[in-house]
Amino acid sequence: MPIDDCPTPAAALGALWRAQGLNKEALARIAFTGAAAGFTSSLRVVEAAQVSAGAAALAATEIERWRAPGRLAQSVTVDAQHAAFETSGYFTLDGVQPDAWAPISGLYACGQAAGAPGWVRIHANFDHHRDGALALLGLPTGSGTPRAAVEQALAQWNAEDFEARAAARGLPIAAARSAAQWQALGHEAVLAEQPLVAITRLGDAPPLPWPALAEGDKPLAGLRVLDLTRIIAGPVAGRTLAAHGADVMLVNGPHLPNIEAIADTSRGKRSATLDLRGDSGRQALRELVAQSQVFLQAYRPGALAAKGFSAEELARLRPGLVVAELSAYGWQGPWGGRPGFDSLVQTATGVQADEALARGQAAPRALPMQILDYSAGFLLACGIQAALLRQAREGGSWQVRVTLAGVARWLRGLGAVEVPDGDWDQPKPDIAPYLETTASGFGALRAVRHCAVLSRSAPGWQRLSVPPGSDAPRWD
């Protein structure tokens, strides 16, 4: 879809809404309100948050209209400040805000000693990623290596050489580029040929029966979603569906590490573990798939397919299933299948270079929130619901795909913002009015309520956030 003609939230929503084949009359039922302070950027990050969260919520009202045609259609409101705070990822556990980054994660000057100055960003929140980066640099692995040692080692490296060597080892590291340099690599042209939210029919199947929607139920009540995601964007998609009533089961591997944000993104979900390295775990997952409407996954492209859970195989296991997939850079093209996270995609695609340039700074500058993650999660939730509506109306099994790099391209297409010099560092207003406090299996959780508000069935989470393995891997 054309994205360069989307200067307002309403226009941006209309473009992506029509691209997914959704009812254009529903657009009259959404309002984007307010303004946000404390999240100033050269890109329209707050509008992206509003539009993407609003799209998912409006799609939920369309699901409700299909399931309960006699009900008055709900309207949706998305406040700008609320959306900004939700996409900031703020939460505390027992009154403590966890560190978002591991000690050696972050931006490094690169190549000074080699006469090739540049920048690289290392993502080392998982120990195996940290140790892989340290080994590549010839440094001791483990948590004891200081950041200063990484800085010194990278002074000997050309940034793009280090990125290429890291990619060959499957490590999430990105060299900083300008937008023009990113486009010259050729992958942007591949993204330009793909929809922001790609919905593809996988095969024939009859419409699946949905459970009845009782009076007072949220729009997605009773719809079963398997959530095989672990970092921000994928879990946000599952959490968003849960906010509108879906029965979401997060499925982790018992041996896999997680980040502390799992406490926030697990709100509203069951949380089970299955070891897909063994036959019993794979069989248990097949049994769950056979009773589900949605299979959501964000593992590296090909990882689950190697275990027998490609989109095509899932559709054979459960004809009529919606298979939703998220990746950093996509499945085709020069960077297809490469590992990445929000901060790395910002770095590689020139977003952070643009942000620095707008501020008159040399070092790449991160956006004020991980908007690629959150917008991707919201947009994937919207696409899942659009596919569910297609399945209900015409049958078929469906695949939905979103990429972080595609969201970066969409964000850039929303247009630049001219920021006066004195407005860059606005203080944030009080976040307290947007927070809720609940018990959880991780401790007392204080986190931001969902920002897209429906007129009748307010979004929220009935299930408390719990650690992996707290629930049995079965649908009750």
PDB file of C-alpha atoms in Angstrom, residues 9 12-13 16 30-33 36 39 43-57 76-89 236 240 367-379 407 410-411 414 450-453:
ATOM      1  CA  PRO A   9      -3.460   9.033  12.139  1.00  0.00           C
ATOM      2  CA  ALA A  12      -2.661   6.074   8.107  1.00  0.00           C
ATOM      3  CA  LEU A  13      -5.277   3.823   9.661  1.00  0.00           C
ATOM      4  CA  LEU A  16      -3.698  -0.136   6.309  1.00  0.00           C
ATOM      5  CA  ILE A  30     -12.485   5.377  16.020  1.00  0.00           C
ATOM      6  CA  ALA A  31     -11.082   8.584  17.479  1.00  0.00           C
ATOM      7  CA  PHE A  32      -7.466   9.545  18.137  1.00  0.00           C
ATOM      8  CA  THR A  33      -7.369  12.026  20.988  1.00  0.00           C
ATOM      9  CA  ALA A  36       1.803  13.329  24.163  1.00  0.00           C
ATOM     10  CA  PHE A  39       8.383  11.338  23.695  1.00  0.00           C
ATOM     11  CA  LEU A  43       9.440  10.562  13.382  1.00  0.00           C
ATOM     12  CA  ARG A  44       5.748  10.181  14.208  1.00  0.00           C
ATOM     13  CA  VAL A  45       6.246   7.579  16.898  1.00  0.00           C
ATOM     14  CA  VAL A  46       3.212   8.517  19.002  1.00  0.00           C
ATOM     15  CA  GLU A  47       0.919   8.503  15.968  1.00  0.00           C
ATOM     16  CA  ALA A  48       2.303   5.088  15.012  1.00  0.00           C
ATOM     17  CA  ALA A  49       1.433   3.821  18.490  1.00  0.00           C
ATOM     18  CA  GLN A  50      -2.092   5.233  18.289  1.00  0.00           C
ATOM     19  CA  VAL A  51      -2.780   3.924  14.795  1.00  0.00           C
ATOM     20  CA  SER A  52      -1.459   0.412  15.360  1.00  0.00           C
ATOM     21  CA  ALA A  53      -3.158  -0.078  18.739  1.00  0.00           C
ATOM     22  CA  GLY A  54      -6.344   1.440  17.369  1.00  0.00           C
ATOM     23  CA  ALA A  55      -6.298  -0.881  14.370  1.00  0.00           C
ATOM     24  CA  ALA A  56      -6.205  -3.950  16.611  1.00  0.00           C
ATOM     25  CA  ALA A  57      -9.017  -2.632  18.799  1.00  0.00           C
ATOM     26  CA  VAL A  76     -12.736   3.009  19.946  1.00  0.00           C
ATOM     27  CA  THR A  77     -10.696   5.821  21.463  1.00  0.00           C
ATOM     28  CA  VAL A  78      -6.893   5.944  21.628  1.00  0.00           C
ATOM     29  CA  ASP A  79      -5.314   8.709  23.699  1.00  0.00           C
ATOM     30  CA  ALA A  80      -1.874   9.860  22.549  1.00  0.00           C
ATOM     31  CA  GLN A  81      -0.243  10.100  25.976  1.00  0.00           C
ATOM     32  CA  HIS A  82      -1.628   6.731  27.001  1.00  0.00           C
ATOM     33  CA  ALA A  83      -0.362   5.110  23.792  1.00  0.00           C
ATOM     34  CA  ALA A  84       3.084   6.627  24.293  1.00  0.00           C
ATOM     35  CA  PHE A  85       3.298   5.295  27.823  1.00  0.00           C
ATOM     36  CA  GLU A  86       2.149   1.805  26.833  1.00  0.00           C
ATOM     37  CA  THR A  87       4.787   1.586  24.118  1.00  0.00           C
ATOM     38  CA  SER A  88       7.446   2.804  26.555  1.00  0.00           C
ATOM     39  CA  GLY A  89       7.299  -0.641  28.160  1.00  0.00           C
ATOM     40  CA  VAL A 236       2.516  -7.777  22.634  1.00  0.00           C
ATOM     41  CA  THR A 240      -3.400  -7.412  22.826  1.00  0.00           C
ATOM     42  CA  LEU A 367      13.794   6.477  19.313  1.00  0.00           C
ATOM     43  CA  PRO A 368      12.145   7.386  22.626  1.00  0.00           C
ATOM     44  CA  MET A 369      10.415   3.994  22.795  1.00  0.00           C
ATOM     45  CA  GLN A 370      10.712   0.629  21.060  1.00  0.00           C
ATOM     46  CA  ILE A 371       7.956   1.609  18.695  1.00  0.00           C
ATOM     47  CA  LEU A 372       8.865  -0.974  16.050  1.00  0.00           C
ATOM     48  CA  ASP A 373       8.209  -3.754  18.560  1.00  0.00           C
ATOM     49  CA  TYR A 374       4.948  -2.385  19.871  1.00  0.00           C
ATOM     50  CA  SER A 375       3.520  -1.276  16.543  1.00  0.00           C
ATOM     51  CA  ALA A 376       4.458  -4.631  15.008  1.00  0.00           C
ATOM     52  CA  GLY A 377       2.679  -6.436  17.836  1.00  0.00           C
ATOM     53  CA  PHE A 378      -0.453  -4.343  17.516  1.00  0.00           C
ATOM     54  CA  LEU A 379      -0.469  -4.623  13.723  1.00  0.00           C
ATOM     55  CA  VAL A 407       7.216  -1.353  10.338  1.00  0.00           C
ATOM     56  CA  TRP A 410       5.912   2.368   7.471  1.00  0.00           C
ATOM     57  CA  LEU A 411       7.002   4.652  10.317  1.00  0.00           C
ATOM     58  CA  LEU A 414       4.203   8.577   8.167  1.00  0.00           C
ATOM     59  CA  HIS A 450      -4.045  -1.037  27.428  1.00  0.00           C
ATOM     60  CA  CYS A 451      -4.396   2.252  25.562  1.00  0.00           C
ATOM     61  CA  ALA A 452      -7.129   1.396  23.032  1.00  0.00           C
ATOM     62  CA  VAL A 453     -10.424   1.791  24.880  1.00  0.00           C
TER      63      VAL A 453
END
